[in-house]
Structures are given as C-alpha cells and as structure tokens.
C-alpha cells in the first residue's frame, strides 16, 4: 500500500472513531443530567507532582502560573486512599507525571510507597501505572527503586531528533550521553529482572530532523524499546510553545472530561491533562472528596457549556483544538496495538527506523 493510500485510510478510520466516541460522550452527558453519573466512569488518573522541570523542551510550554511547585503528598495519599478503598471506582490507568519531572519531586519515594501500600491492601485497586521520564536524573538507585517496587508497569521516555545534536537542540539542557547511559542501565536492569516494565520510546522530529537518517546511538535506543511512537510538533492549544501558535478552537465535548481526572501540583482538579498552565481547574481536592467533585454542579455546568458548543466561555478550553484523542496510553490499548500492526504491514516491521517525511 502506498503512503498516500495509508494516509487516507488513517483519516477515514480516525473520523469513524471520533463519531463513535462523540455518541458515547453525548450519552455520558445525558446520564449525568439524569442523575446517573457513576464513579466507575473515571478510568484515568493523571498526576502533576510538580510544576517545574529540569528541561526546557522546545515544544513544551509548562508554566507555573501561581501553582504550587510541589504537590502536597498528603493530598496524593488522600486521593489514592479514596479510589483504592471504594470498590465503586474502576481506575484502569495512573499516569505520572503529566508535566514536570518525576525525580525533581522531593517526595518521589513516598509516592511509590503510598501507591504500593494501597495496592497491597486493596486487591480491587490494580491500575496500570505509567511513568513519563526524561532520563537525565534516572540514575541506578532510582532505576532499582522503580523496578523492584512492582508499581510501574510502563515507562514512556522521549528521545527526540535523529542524533545527539538534534536531541539536545529539541530538549535543552539535556545531555544526550547522560540520557543514553541511564537508558542503557535501565534496559539492562529491566532485562535482568524479567522485563517487568514495558519501555515505550517517543521520538519527535521537527523541521531540522525530518528526513534525516538516525545515528547509530538513536537506532540502538529505538531498537531497545518494546514499542515506538513517532510524532511531529503541533500546537494543539496555547499551552504549547512556538512563535506561531496555530490552532482552531474546537466545539463540543472532548475525550478527557468523561474518563479522566487530573490532579495539579496545587492539589486542584483540572478538566484536562493537556493543560500545562493550570487554566482549567474547577475544584480543590483538599476541600472535597473526588466523588463530590465528580458529581458537582461545577462539572455539570462546564459539560452543559460544551454540549451547547460554548467552549469559548471556558478558560483553557476556548483555545484548544482537541476533541478526540486516545488518552489511554497503555501499550495494551487495542487501538494503539492495531495501529502498530497496520504500520508494520504498510511500512515494514521496523517502520520507525525509516526517516520521517
């Protein structure tokens, strides 16, 4: 199949998925308005442990914007205690962190301890924990902590560009050699312990890297991953950096508001894990339970505005182009699995090693 035919098929499939999901969102809204809202609808917990990062990646625009630098660990434990102890919750995924760097967070060891404690005490609480990591601070001690805890099931790491120079250009002030050595150590220890953690490589390439051949070191990284995701920079909303922010504000509902709860570093609940500025917060977890927030009038009000195509009245949502995106980042997700298999059939088994056009 030619690349053009593959792109057409991809667009058709995406449109069909969007239509099916939008029907489910309308159903979810009508269920809420009828008083039949359910805690089991929350599938994903996205946690921002800190609003700061050790990198300044070109296509990320995290801003503190008055938020606390670090999440109060007691608020995190309050959340985990509630969702683990109440069988009405059916949390499938926990993603750490949605922004910032996990190992910049001063209480990262306590996060592991708390999560493991409630997983051990509550057999019904078995989320698929995903750790997003940039590998600059991921030394041998931290690697053993993560692997031996048994808490993290999947690691997503970004190795952008096609060689060391382009990597460091896209992800300043990261040092490619340091990240590479830490990555090699993680792969080695993970293998020794029985490949406990699925390694997903995210490889983004900008205009300076597209079409370029991978260096030997970058090929080594991509081959070592259990799965590889490729992307080109896009400015989805005003949270993303760039001299020219190109976006078309969307109408109606989106993926995030029906299955995702995002906890910001300030201990507040946001509508969206793509909000890197804290613009969409609508409730304070230190004052209310998650159940109270999920059933609140505040949530009902913003969903009503979305239903009426008035996202222009919602801060943060009024500058966002997203409606449908697959926010289930598990490597076992059926849609992602099918996509990988189709890419292999169309472009070859190691399609991700070819220059991205």
PDB file of C-alpha atoms in Angstrom, residues 46-235:
ATOM      1  CA  UNK A  46      -3.260  11.958  35.709  1.00  0.00           C
ATOM      2  CA  UNK A  47      -0.979  13.405  38.373  1.00  0.00           C
ATOM      3  CA  UNK A  48       1.185  16.530  38.223  1.00  0.00           C
ATOM      4  CA  UNK A  49       3.611  16.110  41.119  1.00  0.00           C
ATOM      5  CA  UNK A  50       5.479  19.331  40.393  1.00  0.00           C
ATOM      6  CA  UNK A  51       5.023  22.328  38.139  1.00  0.00           C
ATOM      7  CA  UNK A  52       8.729  22.549  37.356  1.00  0.00           C
ATOM      8  CA  UNK A  53      11.044  20.530  35.143  1.00  0.00           C
ATOM      9  CA  UNK A  54      14.784  20.102  34.709  1.00  0.00           C
ATOM     10  CA  UNK A  55      14.416  20.502  30.915  1.00  0.00           C
ATOM     11  CA  UNK A  56      13.076  23.251  28.664  1.00  0.00           C
ATOM     12  CA  UNK A  57      11.963  21.249  25.637  1.00  0.00           C
ATOM     13  CA  UNK A  58      11.191  23.393  22.593  1.00  0.00           C
ATOM     14  CA  UNK A  59       7.688  22.022  22.108  1.00  0.00           C
ATOM     15  CA  UNK A  60       6.603  22.068  25.738  1.00  0.00           C
ATOM     16  CA  UNK A  61       5.423  25.220  27.469  1.00  0.00           C
ATOM     17  CA  UNK A  62       4.882  24.284  31.080  1.00  0.00           C
ATOM     18  CA  UNK A  63       4.241  27.364  33.204  1.00  0.00           C
ATOM     19  CA  UNK A  64       3.926  27.568  36.949  1.00  0.00           C
ATOM     20  CA  UNK A  65       1.285  30.336  36.759  1.00  0.00           C
ATOM     21  CA  UNK A  66       0.889  30.656  40.515  1.00  0.00           C
ATOM     22  CA  UNK A  67       0.586  26.905  41.091  1.00  0.00           C
ATOM     23  CA  UNK A  68       2.495  25.275  43.917  1.00  0.00           C
ATOM     24  CA  UNK A  69       5.913  23.975  42.923  1.00  0.00           C
ATOM     25  CA  UNK A  70       5.250  20.608  44.572  1.00  0.00           C
ATOM     26  CA  UNK A  71       2.096  18.628  45.244  1.00  0.00           C
ATOM     27  CA  UNK A  72       1.346  18.115  48.937  1.00  0.00           C
ATOM     28  CA  UNK A  73       1.999  14.394  49.408  1.00  0.00           C
ATOM     29  CA  UNK A  74      -0.912  14.218  51.865  1.00  0.00           C
ATOM     30  CA  UNK A  75      -3.325  15.242  49.109  1.00  0.00           C
ATOM     31  CA  UNK A  76      -1.941  12.499  46.876  1.00  0.00           C
ATOM     32  CA  UNK A  77      -2.451   9.948  49.663  1.00  0.00           C
ATOM     33  CA  UNK A  78      -5.983  11.252  50.261  1.00  0.00           C
ATOM     34  CA  UNK A  79      -6.802  10.633  46.583  1.00  0.00           C
ATOM     35  CA  UNK A  80      -5.262   7.152  46.486  1.00  0.00           C
ATOM     36  CA  UNK A  81      -6.927   6.153  49.755  1.00  0.00           C
ATOM     37  CA  UNK A  82     -10.339   7.147  48.375  1.00  0.00           C
ATOM     38  CA  UNK A  83     -10.106   5.456  44.975  1.00  0.00           C
ATOM     39  CA  UNK A  84      -8.415   2.323  46.348  1.00  0.00           C
ATOM     40  CA  UNK A  85     -10.811   1.865  49.255  1.00  0.00           C
ATOM     41  CA  UNK A  86     -14.060   2.402  47.359  1.00  0.00           C
ATOM     42  CA  UNK A  87     -14.932  -0.509  45.009  1.00  0.00           C
ATOM     43  CA  UNK A  88     -17.207   1.798  43.000  1.00  0.00           C
ATOM     44  CA  UNK A  89     -14.059   3.252  41.414  1.00  0.00           C
ATOM     45  CA  UNK A  90     -12.638   1.251  38.496  1.00  0.00           C
ATOM     46  CA  UNK A  91      -9.378   3.082  37.852  1.00  0.00           C
ATOM     47  CA  UNK A  92      -7.546   1.488  34.936  1.00  0.00           C
ATOM     48  CA  UNK A  93      -4.628   3.880  34.456  1.00  0.00           C
ATOM     49  CA  UNK A  94      -2.478   6.184  36.546  1.00  0.00           C
ATOM     50  CA  UNK A  95      -0.079   8.382  34.627  1.00  0.00           C
ATOM     51  CA  UNK A  96       2.883  10.051  36.367  1.00  0.00           C
ATOM     52  CA  UNK A  97       3.591  12.898  35.840  1.00  0.00           C
ATOM     53  CA  UNK A  98       1.599  14.733  33.180  1.00  0.00           C
ATOM     54  CA  UNK A  99       4.088  17.604  33.317  1.00  0.00           C
ATOM     55  CA  UNK A 100       7.243  18.421  35.196  1.00  0.00           C
ATOM     56  CA  UNK A 101       9.861  15.777  36.024  1.00  0.00           C
ATOM     57  CA  UNK A 102       9.071  12.970  38.462  1.00  0.00           C
ATOM     58  CA  UNK A 103      12.516  12.880  40.080  1.00  0.00           C
ATOM     59  CA  UNK A 104      12.528  16.633  40.663  1.00  0.00           C
ATOM     60  CA  UNK A 105       9.639  15.959  43.048  1.00  0.00           C
ATOM     61  CA  UNK A 106      11.109  15.733  46.531  1.00  0.00           C
ATOM     62  CA  UNK A 107       8.657  13.054  47.717  1.00  0.00           C
ATOM     63  CA  UNK A 108       9.005  10.648  44.793  1.00  0.00           C
ATOM     64  CA  UNK A 109       9.930   7.773  47.141  1.00  0.00           C
ATOM     65  CA  UNK A 110       6.789   8.394  49.192  1.00  0.00           C
ATOM     66  CA  UNK A 111       4.705   8.256  46.009  1.00  0.00           C
ATOM     67  CA  UNK A 112       5.998   4.740  45.369  1.00  0.00           C
ATOM     68  CA  UNK A 113       5.481   3.712  49.000  1.00  0.00           C
ATOM     69  CA  UNK A 114       1.932   5.075  49.217  1.00  0.00           C
ATOM     70  CA  UNK A 115       0.837   3.583  45.913  1.00  0.00           C
ATOM     71  CA  UNK A 116       2.278   0.173  46.757  1.00  0.00           C
ATOM     72  CA  UNK A 117       0.704   0.239  50.220  1.00  0.00           C
ATOM     73  CA  UNK A 118      -2.821   0.782  48.896  1.00  0.00           C
ATOM     74  CA  UNK A 119      -2.335  -1.686  46.056  1.00  0.00           C
ATOM     75  CA  UNK A 120      -1.279  -4.342  48.581  1.00  0.00           C
ATOM     76  CA  UNK A 121      -4.204  -3.562  50.911  1.00  0.00           C
ATOM     77  CA  UNK A 122      -6.898  -3.348  48.199  1.00  0.00           C
ATOM     78  CA  UNK A 123      -6.999  -6.213  45.655  1.00  0.00           C
ATOM     79  CA  UNK A 124      -9.507  -4.270  43.533  1.00  0.00           C
ATOM     80  CA  UNK A 125      -7.016  -1.413  43.079  1.00  0.00           C
ATOM     81  CA  UNK A 126      -4.700  -2.505  40.287  1.00  0.00           C
ATOM     82  CA  UNK A 127      -4.136   0.464  37.949  1.00  0.00           C
ATOM     83  CA  UNK A 128      -1.682   0.292  35.079  1.00  0.00           C
ATOM     84  CA  UNK A 129       0.883   2.857  36.259  1.00  0.00           C
ATOM     85  CA  UNK A 130       2.747   4.738  33.520  1.00  0.00           C
ATOM     86  CA  UNK A 131       5.870   6.742  34.344  1.00  0.00           C
ATOM     87  CA  UNK A 132       6.907   9.532  31.960  1.00  0.00           C
ATOM     88  CA  UNK A 133      10.639  10.063  32.294  1.00  0.00           C
ATOM     89  CA  UNK A 134      13.352  12.110  30.535  1.00  0.00           C
ATOM     90  CA  UNK A 135      16.308  10.014  31.851  1.00  0.00           C
ATOM     91  CA  UNK A 136      18.540  12.906  32.921  1.00  0.00           C
ATOM     92  CA  UNK A 137      18.101  12.163  36.658  1.00  0.00           C
ATOM     93  CA  UNK A 138      17.249   8.469  36.336  1.00  0.00           C
ATOM     94  CA  UNK A 139      20.370   7.001  37.927  1.00  0.00           C
ATOM     95  CA  UNK A 140      20.964   3.419  39.081  1.00  0.00           C
ATOM     96  CA  UNK A 141      19.487   3.929  42.555  1.00  0.00           C
ATOM     97  CA  UNK A 142      16.241   5.343  41.149  1.00  0.00           C
ATOM     98  CA  UNK A 143      16.111   2.632  38.474  1.00  0.00           C
ATOM     99  CA  UNK A 144      16.233  -0.092  41.140  1.00  0.00           C
ATOM    100  CA  UNK A 145      13.575   1.719  43.182  1.00  0.00           C
ATOM    101  CA  UNK A 146      11.167   1.771  40.247  1.00  0.00           C
ATOM    102  CA  UNK A 147      11.840  -1.754  39.000  1.00  0.00           C
ATOM    103  CA  UNK A 148      11.847  -3.509  42.378  1.00  0.00           C
ATOM    104  CA  UNK A 149       8.702  -1.762  43.649  1.00  0.00           C
ATOM    105  CA  UNK A 150       6.491  -3.566  41.148  1.00  0.00           C
ATOM    106  CA  UNK A 151       4.282  -0.478  40.934  1.00  0.00           C
ATOM    107  CA  UNK A 152       5.200   0.880  37.486  1.00  0.00           C
ATOM    108  CA  UNK A 153       4.105  -1.224  34.501  1.00  0.00           C
ATOM    109  CA  UNK A 154       5.125   1.045  31.628  1.00  0.00           C
ATOM    110  CA  UNK A 155       7.779   3.685  31.077  1.00  0.00           C
ATOM    111  CA  UNK A 156       7.398   6.353  28.389  1.00  0.00           C
ATOM    112  CA  UNK A 157      10.581   8.215  27.517  1.00  0.00           C
ATOM    113  CA  UNK A 158      11.190  10.837  24.849  1.00  0.00           C
ATOM    114  CA  UNK A 159      14.293  10.584  22.687  1.00  0.00           C
ATOM    115  CA  UNK A 160      13.606  13.250  20.085  1.00  0.00           C
ATOM    116  CA  UNK A 161      15.563  14.077  16.968  1.00  0.00           C
ATOM    117  CA  UNK A 162      17.764  11.784  14.867  1.00  0.00           C
ATOM    118  CA  UNK A 163      21.132  12.169  16.586  1.00  0.00           C
ATOM    119  CA  UNK A 164      22.777  13.657  19.670  1.00  0.00           C
ATOM    120  CA  UNK A 165      22.860  17.198  18.287  1.00  0.00           C
ATOM    121  CA  UNK A 166      19.192  17.300  17.247  1.00  0.00           C
ATOM    122  CA  UNK A 167      18.199  15.642  20.537  1.00  0.00           C
ATOM    123  CA  UNK A 168      19.954  18.323  22.575  1.00  0.00           C
ATOM    124  CA  UNK A 169      18.536  21.041  20.333  1.00  0.00           C
ATOM    125  CA  UNK A 170      14.951  19.879  20.918  1.00  0.00           C
ATOM    126  CA  UNK A 171      15.381  19.065  24.622  1.00  0.00           C
ATOM    127  CA  UNK A 172      17.731  21.636  26.213  1.00  0.00           C
ATOM    128  CA  UNK A 173      19.621  21.407  28.520  1.00  0.00           C
ATOM    129  CA  UNK A 174      19.524  17.596  28.308  1.00  0.00           C
ATOM    130  CA  UNK A 175      22.833  15.835  27.713  1.00  0.00           C
ATOM    131  CA  UNK A 176      22.465  13.022  25.220  1.00  0.00           C
ATOM    132  CA  UNK A 177      25.331  10.917  26.587  1.00  0.00           C
ATOM    133  CA  UNK A 178      23.954  11.086  30.139  1.00  0.00           C
ATOM    134  CA  UNK A 179      20.463  10.079  28.987  1.00  0.00           C
ATOM    135  CA  UNK A 180      21.892   7.288  26.836  1.00  0.00           C
ATOM    136  CA  UNK A 181      23.935   5.809  29.689  1.00  0.00           C
ATOM    137  CA  UNK A 182      20.974   5.920  32.074  1.00  0.00           C
ATOM    138  CA  UNK A 183      18.765   4.356  29.405  1.00  0.00           C
ATOM    139  CA  UNK A 184      21.246   1.531  28.851  1.00  0.00           C
ATOM    140  CA  UNK A 185      21.342   0.866  32.591  1.00  0.00           C
ATOM    141  CA  UNK A 186      17.539   0.755  32.768  1.00  0.00           C
ATOM    142  CA  UNK A 187      17.273  -1.649  29.822  1.00  0.00           C
ATOM    143  CA  UNK A 188      19.940  -3.912  31.340  1.00  0.00           C
ATOM    144  CA  UNK A 189      18.370  -3.997  34.828  1.00  0.00           C
ATOM    145  CA  UNK A 190      14.872  -4.432  33.427  1.00  0.00           C
ATOM    146  CA  UNK A 191      16.055  -7.436  31.409  1.00  0.00           C
ATOM    147  CA  UNK A 192      17.841  -8.955  34.420  1.00  0.00           C
ATOM    148  CA  UNK A 193      14.634  -8.713  36.469  1.00  0.00           C
ATOM    149  CA  UNK A 194      12.468 -10.301  33.770  1.00  0.00           C
ATOM    150  CA  UNK A 195      11.355  -7.282  31.726  1.00  0.00           C
ATOM    151  CA  UNK A 196       8.929  -6.083  34.396  1.00  0.00           C
ATOM    152  CA  UNK A 197       8.364  -2.718  32.707  1.00  0.00           C
ATOM    153  CA  UNK A 198       7.289  -2.089  29.111  1.00  0.00           C
ATOM    154  CA  UNK A 199       9.579   0.508  27.519  1.00  0.00           C
ATOM    155  CA  UNK A 200       7.897   2.929  25.111  1.00  0.00           C
ATOM    156  CA  UNK A 201      10.066   5.327  23.133  1.00  0.00           C
ATOM    157  CA  UNK A 202       8.552   8.591  21.914  1.00  0.00           C
ATOM    158  CA  UNK A 203      10.508  10.043  19.012  1.00  0.00           C
ATOM    159  CA  UNK A 204       9.550  13.523  17.839  1.00  0.00           C
ATOM    160  CA  UNK A 205      11.248  15.245  14.925  1.00  0.00           C
ATOM    161  CA  UNK A 206      10.993  18.874  13.889  1.00  0.00           C
ATOM    162  CA  UNK A 207      11.789  20.507  10.547  1.00  0.00           C
ATOM    163  CA  UNK A 208      15.523  20.193  11.185  1.00  0.00           C
ATOM    164  CA  UNK A 209      15.305  16.460  11.827  1.00  0.00           C
ATOM    165  CA  UNK A 210      12.587  15.185   9.484  1.00  0.00           C
ATOM    166  CA  UNK A 211      14.015  13.129   6.628  1.00  0.00           C
ATOM    167  CA  UNK A 212      17.379  12.644   8.336  1.00  0.00           C
ATOM    168  CA  UNK A 213      18.895   9.212   8.959  1.00  0.00           C
ATOM    169  CA  UNK A 214      19.163   8.040  12.551  1.00  0.00           C
ATOM    170  CA  UNK A 215      22.590   7.875  14.179  1.00  0.00           C
ATOM    171  CA  UNK A 216      23.799   4.509  15.474  1.00  0.00           C
ATOM    172  CA  UNK A 217      23.030   5.544  19.045  1.00  0.00           C
ATOM    173  CA  UNK A 218      19.483   6.616  18.207  1.00  0.00           C
ATOM    174  CA  UNK A 219      18.898   3.355  16.352  1.00  0.00           C
ATOM    175  CA  UNK A 220      20.142   1.491  19.422  1.00  0.00           C
ATOM    176  CA  UNK A 221      17.597   3.325  21.590  1.00  0.00           C
ATOM    177  CA  UNK A 222      14.703   2.694  19.208  1.00  0.00           C
ATOM    178  CA  UNK A 223      15.548  -0.996  18.825  1.00  0.00           C
ATOM    179  CA  UNK A 224      15.743  -1.394  22.613  1.00  0.00           C
ATOM    180  CA  UNK A 225      12.198  -0.100  23.078  1.00  0.00           C
ATOM    181  CA  UNK A 226       9.274  -2.515  23.300  1.00  0.00           C
ATOM    182  CA  UNK A 227       7.247  -0.024  21.269  1.00  0.00           C
ATOM    183  CA  UNK A 228       7.953   3.239  19.459  1.00  0.00           C
ATOM    184  CA  UNK A 229       5.676   6.230  18.903  1.00  0.00           C
ATOM    185  CA  UNK A 230       6.565   8.949  16.406  1.00  0.00           C
ATOM    186  CA  UNK A 231       5.215  12.476  16.285  1.00  0.00           C
ATOM    187  CA  UNK A 232       5.625  15.829  14.611  1.00  0.00           C
ATOM    188  CA  UNK A 233       5.315  19.014  16.667  1.00  0.00           C
ATOM    189  CA  UNK A 234       1.833  20.512  16.697  1.00  0.00           C
ATOM    190  CA  UNK A 235       0.438  23.467  18.583  1.00  0.00           C
TER     191      UNK A 235
END
